[in-house]
Short mmCIF file of C-alpha atoms and ligand atoms in Angstrom, two decimals:
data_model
loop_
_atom_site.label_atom_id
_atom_site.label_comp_id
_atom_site.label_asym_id
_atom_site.label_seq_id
_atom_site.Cartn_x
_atom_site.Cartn_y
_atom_site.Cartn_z
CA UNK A 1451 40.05 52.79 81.48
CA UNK A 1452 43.23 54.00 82.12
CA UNK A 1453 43.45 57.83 83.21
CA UNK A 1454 43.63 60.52 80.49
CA UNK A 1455 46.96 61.77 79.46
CA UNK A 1456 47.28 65.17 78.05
CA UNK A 1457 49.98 66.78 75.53
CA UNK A 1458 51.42 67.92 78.20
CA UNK A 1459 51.67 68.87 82.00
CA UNK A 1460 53.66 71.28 84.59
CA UNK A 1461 55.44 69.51 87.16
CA UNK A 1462 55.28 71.97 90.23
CA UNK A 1463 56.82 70.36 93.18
CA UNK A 1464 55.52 70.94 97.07
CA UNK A 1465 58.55 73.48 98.31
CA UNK A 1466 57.42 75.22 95.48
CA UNK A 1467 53.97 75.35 95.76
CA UNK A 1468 55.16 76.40 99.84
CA UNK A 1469 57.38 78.67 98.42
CA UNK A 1470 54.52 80.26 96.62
CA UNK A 1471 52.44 80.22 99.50
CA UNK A 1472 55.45 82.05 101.73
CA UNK A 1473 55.11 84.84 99.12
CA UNK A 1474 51.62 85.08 99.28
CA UNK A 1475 52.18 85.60 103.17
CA UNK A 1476 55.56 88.28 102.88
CA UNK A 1477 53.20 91.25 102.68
CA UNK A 1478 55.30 91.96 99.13
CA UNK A 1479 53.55 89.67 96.25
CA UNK A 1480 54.25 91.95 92.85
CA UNK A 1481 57.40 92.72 91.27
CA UNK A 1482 60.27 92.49 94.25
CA UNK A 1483 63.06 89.96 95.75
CA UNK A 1484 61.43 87.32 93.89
CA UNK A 1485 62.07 88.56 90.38
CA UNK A 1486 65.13 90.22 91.63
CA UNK A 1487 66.50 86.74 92.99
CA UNK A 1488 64.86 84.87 89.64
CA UNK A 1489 66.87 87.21 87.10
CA UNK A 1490 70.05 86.84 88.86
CA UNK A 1491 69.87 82.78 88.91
CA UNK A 1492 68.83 82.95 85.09
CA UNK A 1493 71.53 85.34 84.61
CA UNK A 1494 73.89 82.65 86.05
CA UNK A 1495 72.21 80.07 84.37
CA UNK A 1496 72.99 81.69 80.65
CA UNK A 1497 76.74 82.23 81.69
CA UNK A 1498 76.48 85.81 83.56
CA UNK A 1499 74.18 87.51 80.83
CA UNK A 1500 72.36 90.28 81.95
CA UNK A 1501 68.53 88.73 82.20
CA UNK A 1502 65.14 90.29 82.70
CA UNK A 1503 62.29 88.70 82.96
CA UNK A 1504 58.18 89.88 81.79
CA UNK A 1505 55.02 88.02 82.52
CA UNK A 1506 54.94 86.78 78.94
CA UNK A 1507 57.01 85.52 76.27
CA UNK A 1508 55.17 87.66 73.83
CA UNK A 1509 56.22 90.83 75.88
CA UNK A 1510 59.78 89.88 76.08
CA UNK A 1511 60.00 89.75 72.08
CA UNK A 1512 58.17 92.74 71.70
CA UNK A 1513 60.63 94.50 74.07
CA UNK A 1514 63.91 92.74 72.23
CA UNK A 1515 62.16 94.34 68.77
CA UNK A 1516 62.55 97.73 70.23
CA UNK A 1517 65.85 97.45 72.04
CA UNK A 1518 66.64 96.34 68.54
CA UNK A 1519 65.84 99.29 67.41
CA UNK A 1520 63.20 97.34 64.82
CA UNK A 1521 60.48 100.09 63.65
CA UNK A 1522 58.01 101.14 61.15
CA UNK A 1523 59.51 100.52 57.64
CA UNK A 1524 61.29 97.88 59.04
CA UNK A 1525 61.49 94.35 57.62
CA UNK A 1526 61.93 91.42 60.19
CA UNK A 1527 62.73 87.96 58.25
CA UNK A 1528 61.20 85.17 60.49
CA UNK A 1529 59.45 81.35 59.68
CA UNK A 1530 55.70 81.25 59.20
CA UNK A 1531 55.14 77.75 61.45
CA UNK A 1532 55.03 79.09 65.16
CA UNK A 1533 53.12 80.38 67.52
CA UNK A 1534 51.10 83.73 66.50
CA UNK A 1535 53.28 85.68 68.60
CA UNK A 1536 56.80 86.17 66.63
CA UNK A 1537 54.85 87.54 63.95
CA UNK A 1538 52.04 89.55 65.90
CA UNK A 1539 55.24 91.48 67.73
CA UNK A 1540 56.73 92.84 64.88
CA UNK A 1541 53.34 94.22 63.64
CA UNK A 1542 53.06 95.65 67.02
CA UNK A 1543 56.02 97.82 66.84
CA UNK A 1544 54.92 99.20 63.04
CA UNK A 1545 57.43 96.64 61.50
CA UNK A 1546 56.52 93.98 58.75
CA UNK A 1547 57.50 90.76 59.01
CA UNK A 1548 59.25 88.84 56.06
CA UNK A 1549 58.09 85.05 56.17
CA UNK A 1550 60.63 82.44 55.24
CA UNK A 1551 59.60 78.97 54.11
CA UNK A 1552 60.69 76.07 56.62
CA UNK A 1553 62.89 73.36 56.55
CA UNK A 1554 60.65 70.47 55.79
CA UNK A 1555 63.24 68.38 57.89
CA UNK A 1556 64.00 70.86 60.79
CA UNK A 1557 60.74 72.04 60.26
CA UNK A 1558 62.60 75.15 61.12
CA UNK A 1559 63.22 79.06 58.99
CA UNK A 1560 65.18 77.38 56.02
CA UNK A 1561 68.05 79.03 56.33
CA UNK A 1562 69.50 78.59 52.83
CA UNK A 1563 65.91 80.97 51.67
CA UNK A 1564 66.87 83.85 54.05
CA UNK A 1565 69.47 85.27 51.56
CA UNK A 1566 66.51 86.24 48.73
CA UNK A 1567 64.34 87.49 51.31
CA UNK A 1568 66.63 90.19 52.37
CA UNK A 1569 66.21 93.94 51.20
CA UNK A 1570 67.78 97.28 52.24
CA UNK A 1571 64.60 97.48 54.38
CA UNK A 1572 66.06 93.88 56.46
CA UNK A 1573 66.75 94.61 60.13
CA UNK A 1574 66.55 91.80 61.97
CA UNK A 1575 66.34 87.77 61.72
CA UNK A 1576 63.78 85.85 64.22
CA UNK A 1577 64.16 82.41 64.18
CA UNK A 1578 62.45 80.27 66.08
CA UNK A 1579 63.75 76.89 67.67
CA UNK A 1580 60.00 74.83 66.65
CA UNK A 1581 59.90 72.18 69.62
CA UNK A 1582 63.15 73.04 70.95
CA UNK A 1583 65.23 71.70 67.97
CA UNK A 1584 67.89 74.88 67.63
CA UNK A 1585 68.67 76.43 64.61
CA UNK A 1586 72.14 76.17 63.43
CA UNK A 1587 73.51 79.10 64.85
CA UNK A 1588 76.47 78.95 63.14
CA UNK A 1589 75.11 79.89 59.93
CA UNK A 1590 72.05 82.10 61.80
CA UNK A 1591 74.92 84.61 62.81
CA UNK A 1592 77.56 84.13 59.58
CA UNK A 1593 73.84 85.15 57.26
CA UNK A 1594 73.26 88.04 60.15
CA UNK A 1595 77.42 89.24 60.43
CA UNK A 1596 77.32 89.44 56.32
CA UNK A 1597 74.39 91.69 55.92
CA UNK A 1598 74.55 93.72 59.06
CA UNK A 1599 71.32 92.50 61.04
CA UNK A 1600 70.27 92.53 64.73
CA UNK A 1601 69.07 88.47 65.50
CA UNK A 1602 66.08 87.61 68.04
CA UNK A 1603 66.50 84.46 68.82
CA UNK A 1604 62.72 83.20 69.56
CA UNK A 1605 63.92 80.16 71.80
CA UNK A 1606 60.47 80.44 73.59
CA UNK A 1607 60.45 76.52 73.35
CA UNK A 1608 64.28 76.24 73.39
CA UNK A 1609 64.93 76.52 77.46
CA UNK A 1610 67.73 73.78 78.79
CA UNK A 1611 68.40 73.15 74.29
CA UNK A 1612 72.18 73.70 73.38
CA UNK A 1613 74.27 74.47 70.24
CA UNK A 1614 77.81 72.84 69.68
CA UNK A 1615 77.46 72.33 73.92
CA UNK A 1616 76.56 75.90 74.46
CA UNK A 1617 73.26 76.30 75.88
CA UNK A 1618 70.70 78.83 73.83
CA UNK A 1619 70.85 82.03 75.42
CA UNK A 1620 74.69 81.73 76.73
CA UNK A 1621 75.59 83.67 73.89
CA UNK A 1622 74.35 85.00 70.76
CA UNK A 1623 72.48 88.66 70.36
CA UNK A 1624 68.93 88.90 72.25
CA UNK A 1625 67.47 85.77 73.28
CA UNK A 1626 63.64 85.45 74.31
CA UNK A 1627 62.16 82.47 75.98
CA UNK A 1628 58.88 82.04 77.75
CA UNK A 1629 57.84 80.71 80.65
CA UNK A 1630 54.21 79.88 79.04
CA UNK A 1631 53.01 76.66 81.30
CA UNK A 1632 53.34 74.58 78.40
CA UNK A 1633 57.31 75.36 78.37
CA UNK A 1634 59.90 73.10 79.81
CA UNK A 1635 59.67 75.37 82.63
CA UNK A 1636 57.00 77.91 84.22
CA UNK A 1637 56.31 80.70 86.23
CA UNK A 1638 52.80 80.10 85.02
CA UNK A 1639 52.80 82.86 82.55
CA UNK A 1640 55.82 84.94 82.21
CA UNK A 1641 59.30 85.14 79.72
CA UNK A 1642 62.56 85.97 80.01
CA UNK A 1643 65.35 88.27 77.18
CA UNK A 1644 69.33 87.73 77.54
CA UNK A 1645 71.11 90.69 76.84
CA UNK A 1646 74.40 91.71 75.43
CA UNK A 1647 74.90 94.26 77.77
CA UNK A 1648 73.91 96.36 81.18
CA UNK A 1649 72.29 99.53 79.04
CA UNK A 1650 70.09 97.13 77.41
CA UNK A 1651 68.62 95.86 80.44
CA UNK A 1652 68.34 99.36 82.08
CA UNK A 1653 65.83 100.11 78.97
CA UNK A 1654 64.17 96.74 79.11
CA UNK A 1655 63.21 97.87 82.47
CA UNK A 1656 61.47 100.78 80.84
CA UNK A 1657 59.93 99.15 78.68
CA UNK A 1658 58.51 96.45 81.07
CA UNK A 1659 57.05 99.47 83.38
CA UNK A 1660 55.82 102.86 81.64
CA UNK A 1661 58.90 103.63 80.66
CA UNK A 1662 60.08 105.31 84.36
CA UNK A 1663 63.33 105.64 85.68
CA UNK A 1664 63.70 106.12 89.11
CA UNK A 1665 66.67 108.43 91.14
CA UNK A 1666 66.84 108.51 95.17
CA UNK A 1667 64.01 108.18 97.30
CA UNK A 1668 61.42 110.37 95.58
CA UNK A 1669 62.75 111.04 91.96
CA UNK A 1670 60.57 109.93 89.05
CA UNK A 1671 61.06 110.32 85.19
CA UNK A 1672 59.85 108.62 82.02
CA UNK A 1673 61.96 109.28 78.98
CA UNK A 1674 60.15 106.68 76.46
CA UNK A 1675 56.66 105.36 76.28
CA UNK A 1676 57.21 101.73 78.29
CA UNK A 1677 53.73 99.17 78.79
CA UNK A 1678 52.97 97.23 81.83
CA UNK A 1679 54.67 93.68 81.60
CA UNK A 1680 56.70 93.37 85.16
CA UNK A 1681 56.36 89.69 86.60
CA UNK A 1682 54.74 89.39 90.43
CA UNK A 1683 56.85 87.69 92.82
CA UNK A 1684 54.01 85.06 92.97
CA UNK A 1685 55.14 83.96 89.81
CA UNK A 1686 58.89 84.47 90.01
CA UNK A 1687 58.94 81.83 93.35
CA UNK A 1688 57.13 79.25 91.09
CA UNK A 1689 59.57 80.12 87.63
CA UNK A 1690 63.01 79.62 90.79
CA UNK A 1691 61.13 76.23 91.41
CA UNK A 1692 61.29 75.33 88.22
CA UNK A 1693 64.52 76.23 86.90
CA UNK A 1694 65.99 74.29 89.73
CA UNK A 1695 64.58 71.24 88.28
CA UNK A 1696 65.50 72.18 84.33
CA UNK A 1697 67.98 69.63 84.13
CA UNK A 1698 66.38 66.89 85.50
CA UNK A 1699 63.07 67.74 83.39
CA UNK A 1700 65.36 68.05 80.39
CA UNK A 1701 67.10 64.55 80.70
CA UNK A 1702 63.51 62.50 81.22
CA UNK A 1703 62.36 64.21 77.69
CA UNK A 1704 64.73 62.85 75.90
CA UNK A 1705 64.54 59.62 77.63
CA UNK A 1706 60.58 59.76 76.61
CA UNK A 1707 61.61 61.21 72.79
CA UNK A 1708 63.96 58.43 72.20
CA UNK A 1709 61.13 55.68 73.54
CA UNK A 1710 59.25 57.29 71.07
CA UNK A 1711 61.39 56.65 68.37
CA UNK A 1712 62.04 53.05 69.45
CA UNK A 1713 58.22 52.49 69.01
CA UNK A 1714 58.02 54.11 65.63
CA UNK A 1715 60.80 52.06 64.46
CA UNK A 1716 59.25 48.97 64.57
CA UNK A 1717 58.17 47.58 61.16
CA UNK A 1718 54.44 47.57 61.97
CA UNK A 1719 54.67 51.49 62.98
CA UNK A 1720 57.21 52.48 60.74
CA UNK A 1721 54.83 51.56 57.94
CA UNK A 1722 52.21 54.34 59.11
CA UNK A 1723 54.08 56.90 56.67
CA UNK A 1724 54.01 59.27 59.61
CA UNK A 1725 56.75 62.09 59.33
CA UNK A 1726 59.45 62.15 62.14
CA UNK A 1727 61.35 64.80 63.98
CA UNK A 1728 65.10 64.96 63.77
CA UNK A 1729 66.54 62.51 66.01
CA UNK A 1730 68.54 64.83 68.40
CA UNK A 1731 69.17 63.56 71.71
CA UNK A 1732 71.82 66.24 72.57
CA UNK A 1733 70.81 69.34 71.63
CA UNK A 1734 66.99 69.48 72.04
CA UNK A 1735 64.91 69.79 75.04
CA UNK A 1736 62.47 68.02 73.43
CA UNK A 1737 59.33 70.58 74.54
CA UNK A 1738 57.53 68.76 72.23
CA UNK A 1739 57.33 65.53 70.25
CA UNK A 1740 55.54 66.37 67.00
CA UNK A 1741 54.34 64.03 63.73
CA UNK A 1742 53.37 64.68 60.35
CA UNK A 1743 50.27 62.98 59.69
CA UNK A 1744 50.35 61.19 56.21
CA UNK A 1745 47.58 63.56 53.79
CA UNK A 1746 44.91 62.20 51.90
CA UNK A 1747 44.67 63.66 48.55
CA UNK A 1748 45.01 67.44 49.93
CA UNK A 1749 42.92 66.92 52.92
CA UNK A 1750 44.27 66.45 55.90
CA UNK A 1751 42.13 64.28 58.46
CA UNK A 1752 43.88 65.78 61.73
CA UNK A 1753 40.57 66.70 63.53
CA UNK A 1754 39.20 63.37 63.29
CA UNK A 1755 42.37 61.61 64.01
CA UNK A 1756 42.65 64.08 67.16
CA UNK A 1757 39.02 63.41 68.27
CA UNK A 1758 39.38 59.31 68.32
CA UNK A 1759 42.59 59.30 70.10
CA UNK A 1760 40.61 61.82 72.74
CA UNK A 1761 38.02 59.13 72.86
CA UNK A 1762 40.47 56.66 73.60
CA UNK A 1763 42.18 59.42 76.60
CA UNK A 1764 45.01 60.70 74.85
CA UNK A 1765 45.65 64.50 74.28
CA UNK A 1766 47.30 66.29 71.39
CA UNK A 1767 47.78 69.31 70.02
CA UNK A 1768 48.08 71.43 67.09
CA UNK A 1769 51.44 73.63 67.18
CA UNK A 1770 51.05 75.50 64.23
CA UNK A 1771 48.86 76.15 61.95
CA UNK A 1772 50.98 78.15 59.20
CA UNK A 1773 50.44 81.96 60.29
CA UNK A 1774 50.56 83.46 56.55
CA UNK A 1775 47.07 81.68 56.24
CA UNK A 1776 45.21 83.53 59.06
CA UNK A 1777 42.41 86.16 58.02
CA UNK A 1778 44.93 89.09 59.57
CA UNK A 1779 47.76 88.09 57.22
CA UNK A 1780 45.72 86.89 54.13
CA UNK A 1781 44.70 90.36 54.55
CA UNK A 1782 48.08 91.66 54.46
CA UNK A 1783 48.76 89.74 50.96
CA UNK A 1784 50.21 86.41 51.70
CA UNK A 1785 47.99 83.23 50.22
CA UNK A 1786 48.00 79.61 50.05
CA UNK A 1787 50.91 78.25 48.52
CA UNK A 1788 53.11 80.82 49.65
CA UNK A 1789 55.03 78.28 52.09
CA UNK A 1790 54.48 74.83 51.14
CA UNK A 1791 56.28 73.15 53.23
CA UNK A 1792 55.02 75.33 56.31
CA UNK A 1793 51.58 74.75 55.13
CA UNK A 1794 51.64 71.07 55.19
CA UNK A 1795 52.61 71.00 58.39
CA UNK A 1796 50.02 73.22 59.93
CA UNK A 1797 47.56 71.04 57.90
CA UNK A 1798 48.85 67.69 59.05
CA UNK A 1799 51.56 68.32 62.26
CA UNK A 1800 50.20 66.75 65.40
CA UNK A 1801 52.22 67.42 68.78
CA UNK A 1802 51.85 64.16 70.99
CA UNK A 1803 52.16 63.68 74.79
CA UNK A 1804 55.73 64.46 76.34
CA UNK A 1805 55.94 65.68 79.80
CA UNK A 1806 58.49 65.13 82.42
CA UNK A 1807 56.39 62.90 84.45
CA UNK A 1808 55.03 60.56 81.89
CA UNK A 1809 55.70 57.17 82.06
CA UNK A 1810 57.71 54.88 79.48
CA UNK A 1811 54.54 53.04 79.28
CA UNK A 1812 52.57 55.58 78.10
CA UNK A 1813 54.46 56.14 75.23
CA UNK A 1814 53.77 52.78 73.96
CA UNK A 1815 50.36 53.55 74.08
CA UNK A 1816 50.15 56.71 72.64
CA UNK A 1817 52.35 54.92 69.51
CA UNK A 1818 49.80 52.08 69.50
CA UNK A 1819 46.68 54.09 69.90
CA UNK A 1820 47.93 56.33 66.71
CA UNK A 1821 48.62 53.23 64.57
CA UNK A 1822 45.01 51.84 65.44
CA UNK A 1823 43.37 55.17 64.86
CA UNK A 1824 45.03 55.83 61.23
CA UNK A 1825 44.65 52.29 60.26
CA UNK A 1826 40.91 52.78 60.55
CA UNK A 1827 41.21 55.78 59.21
CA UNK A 1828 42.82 55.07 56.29
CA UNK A 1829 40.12 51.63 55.57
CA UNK A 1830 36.94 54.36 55.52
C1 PLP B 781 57.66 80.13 69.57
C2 PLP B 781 56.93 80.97 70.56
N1 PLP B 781 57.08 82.30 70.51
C3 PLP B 781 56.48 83.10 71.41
C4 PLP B 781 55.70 82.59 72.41
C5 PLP B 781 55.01 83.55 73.33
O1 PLP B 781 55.19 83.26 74.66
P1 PLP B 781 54.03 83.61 75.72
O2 PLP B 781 52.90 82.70 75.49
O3 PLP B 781 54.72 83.39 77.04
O4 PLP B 781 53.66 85.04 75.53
C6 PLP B 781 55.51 81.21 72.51
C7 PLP B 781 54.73 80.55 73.56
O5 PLP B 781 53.60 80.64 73.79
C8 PLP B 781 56.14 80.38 71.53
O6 PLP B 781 55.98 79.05 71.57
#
């Protein structure tokens, strides 16, 4: 039997894994040169942005929130089909957030819905970019410039993605990404905001670290209450690894996304029913590949579709189920129906494998693997 191929898989190279170990030996292996030396090639990387970087995604949102200014009786307009995260952060900081139905074809916020969702109370927009397809920013910021609001950009899944040829994060108002090592890149765990200016960083950096500011050799204050979310140098050498290989890693995914579609075009796979992602081979970084399994009266048969293809040694992965349905937010008021088109897909989205170092081949077997599974499926 062939070997098994997972969803996905980091592709850490040996100088960095040396590099890694040459930290580990410096004597210095938390927050230092490394992260120093990682912010200022990210910085260069987003077009001279000022960059700092956490050890997660989740705390670099939280921290944009409050460098936004975003607060208790604050309303935060964002898409119900991600990751738990860009909604969990804005109930951290005492806001609520304000869930906006998706684009069944983007499958990201429909932006055409934001408009009735905004109240005096709006004070920020936080998008997400779902598999690293962006959001048109060119109406994100017109909808933001008209009513006055702050954007997050939550382009966890959008590093190495571009709008109009300008990469996400080269421009814009505070952009988060993480670093997650399911991300196009990793520094195992970790994130990264890009700034608009120098005194936003300087408070990021209280944030990240008790909120201290330092002054000469000995002096010590803390203004604001900051957490503990610095990134070691450990990781930092792994995350410079990476991002030295973004380009590369970006080119093969959309080599491996368009194979995909190639497959699914065929008559005999096209026929499945199965719901594609918009065929963007310029602007995505394809982090993931993602179908819409066809339903079954209202039921979606997902598990058991994901359990044969295991059986048959082929990962997937369920990226999201709609967040407006878990017991924390039911509790909150939302219910079933609130989002349909977010709902279906976290009943019936599956993500498939894509990773850099996948071969061509295995994409035709993923694609035929699929077809056999819901053929069977669909005769019982
Ligand atoms: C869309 C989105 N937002 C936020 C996060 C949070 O990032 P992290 O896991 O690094 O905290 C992730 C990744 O996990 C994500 O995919």
């Amino acid at each position: 039997m062939l070997p098994f191929l997972p969803f996905t898989r980091p592709t850490l190279d040996e100088e960095t894994i040396a590099g890694v170990g040459e930290v580990l030996r410096s004597g210095w292996i938390t927050s230092g040169p490394q992260v120093k030396e990682f912010e200022a090639k990210l910085s260069a990387f987003f077009g001279g942005r000022p960059v700092r970087v956490f050890n997660s995604g989740t705390a670099s949102l939280e921290i944009a929130l409050r460098l936004a200014g975003v607060g208790p009786g604050d309303e935060v307009i964002t898409t119900p089909l991600s990751w738990v995260a860009t909604s969990n952060v804005v109930l951290t900081v005492g806001a609520r957030p304000v869930f906006v139905d998706i684009d069944p074809v983007t499958r990201n916020i429909d932006l055409d819905a934001i408009g009735a969702a905004i109240t005096p109370a709006t004070k920020a927009l936080l998008p997400v970019d779902l598999a690293g397809l962006p959001v048109d920013r060119d109406r994100l910021y017109g909808i933001a410039a008209r009513h006055g609001l702050r954007v997050i950009e939550d382009a966890a899944q959008a590093m190495g993605s571009s709008w109009r040829g300008q990469l996400i994060g080269s421009f814009g108002d505070l952009v988060s990404f993480s670093f997650h090592p399911n991300k196009n890149i990793t520094s195992i765990e970790g994130g990264c905001l890009v700034m608009n200016d120098e005194s936003e960083a300087k408070l990021a950096e209280q944030y990240r670290l008790q909120g201290v500011v330092r002054s000469g050799l000995d002096g010590m204050d803390v203004g604001i209450l900051g957490g503990k979310s610095n990134l070691t140098d450990v990781a930092a050498r792994v995350g410079i690894g990476q991002l030295a290989r973004l380009d590369e890693f970006t080119r093969r995914r959309r080599e491996l996304a368009r194979e995909y579609f190639t497959w699914f075009a065929r008559p005999e796979f096209n026929a499945l029913g199965l719901g594609m992602p918009v065929a963007d081979f310029t602007q995505s970084n394809w982090h993931m590949f993602q179908v819409i399994l066809p339903e079954s009266g209202a039921s979606s048969r997902r598990a058991e579709i994901m359990g044969k293809l295991h059986a048959m040694g082929i990962g997937t992965g369920v990226h999201y189920p709609a967040i407006h349905l878990f017991t924390l937010y039911r509790a909150a008021g939302w219910k079933d129906g609130d989002f349909i088109h977010a709902e279906n897909a976290g009943r019936n989205i599956l993500t498939l494998p894509l990773f850099p170092t996948m071969a061509d081949a295995d994409v035709g077997r993923v694609v035929t693997a699929l077809a056999e599974v819901l053929q069977v499926s669909r005769q019982t």
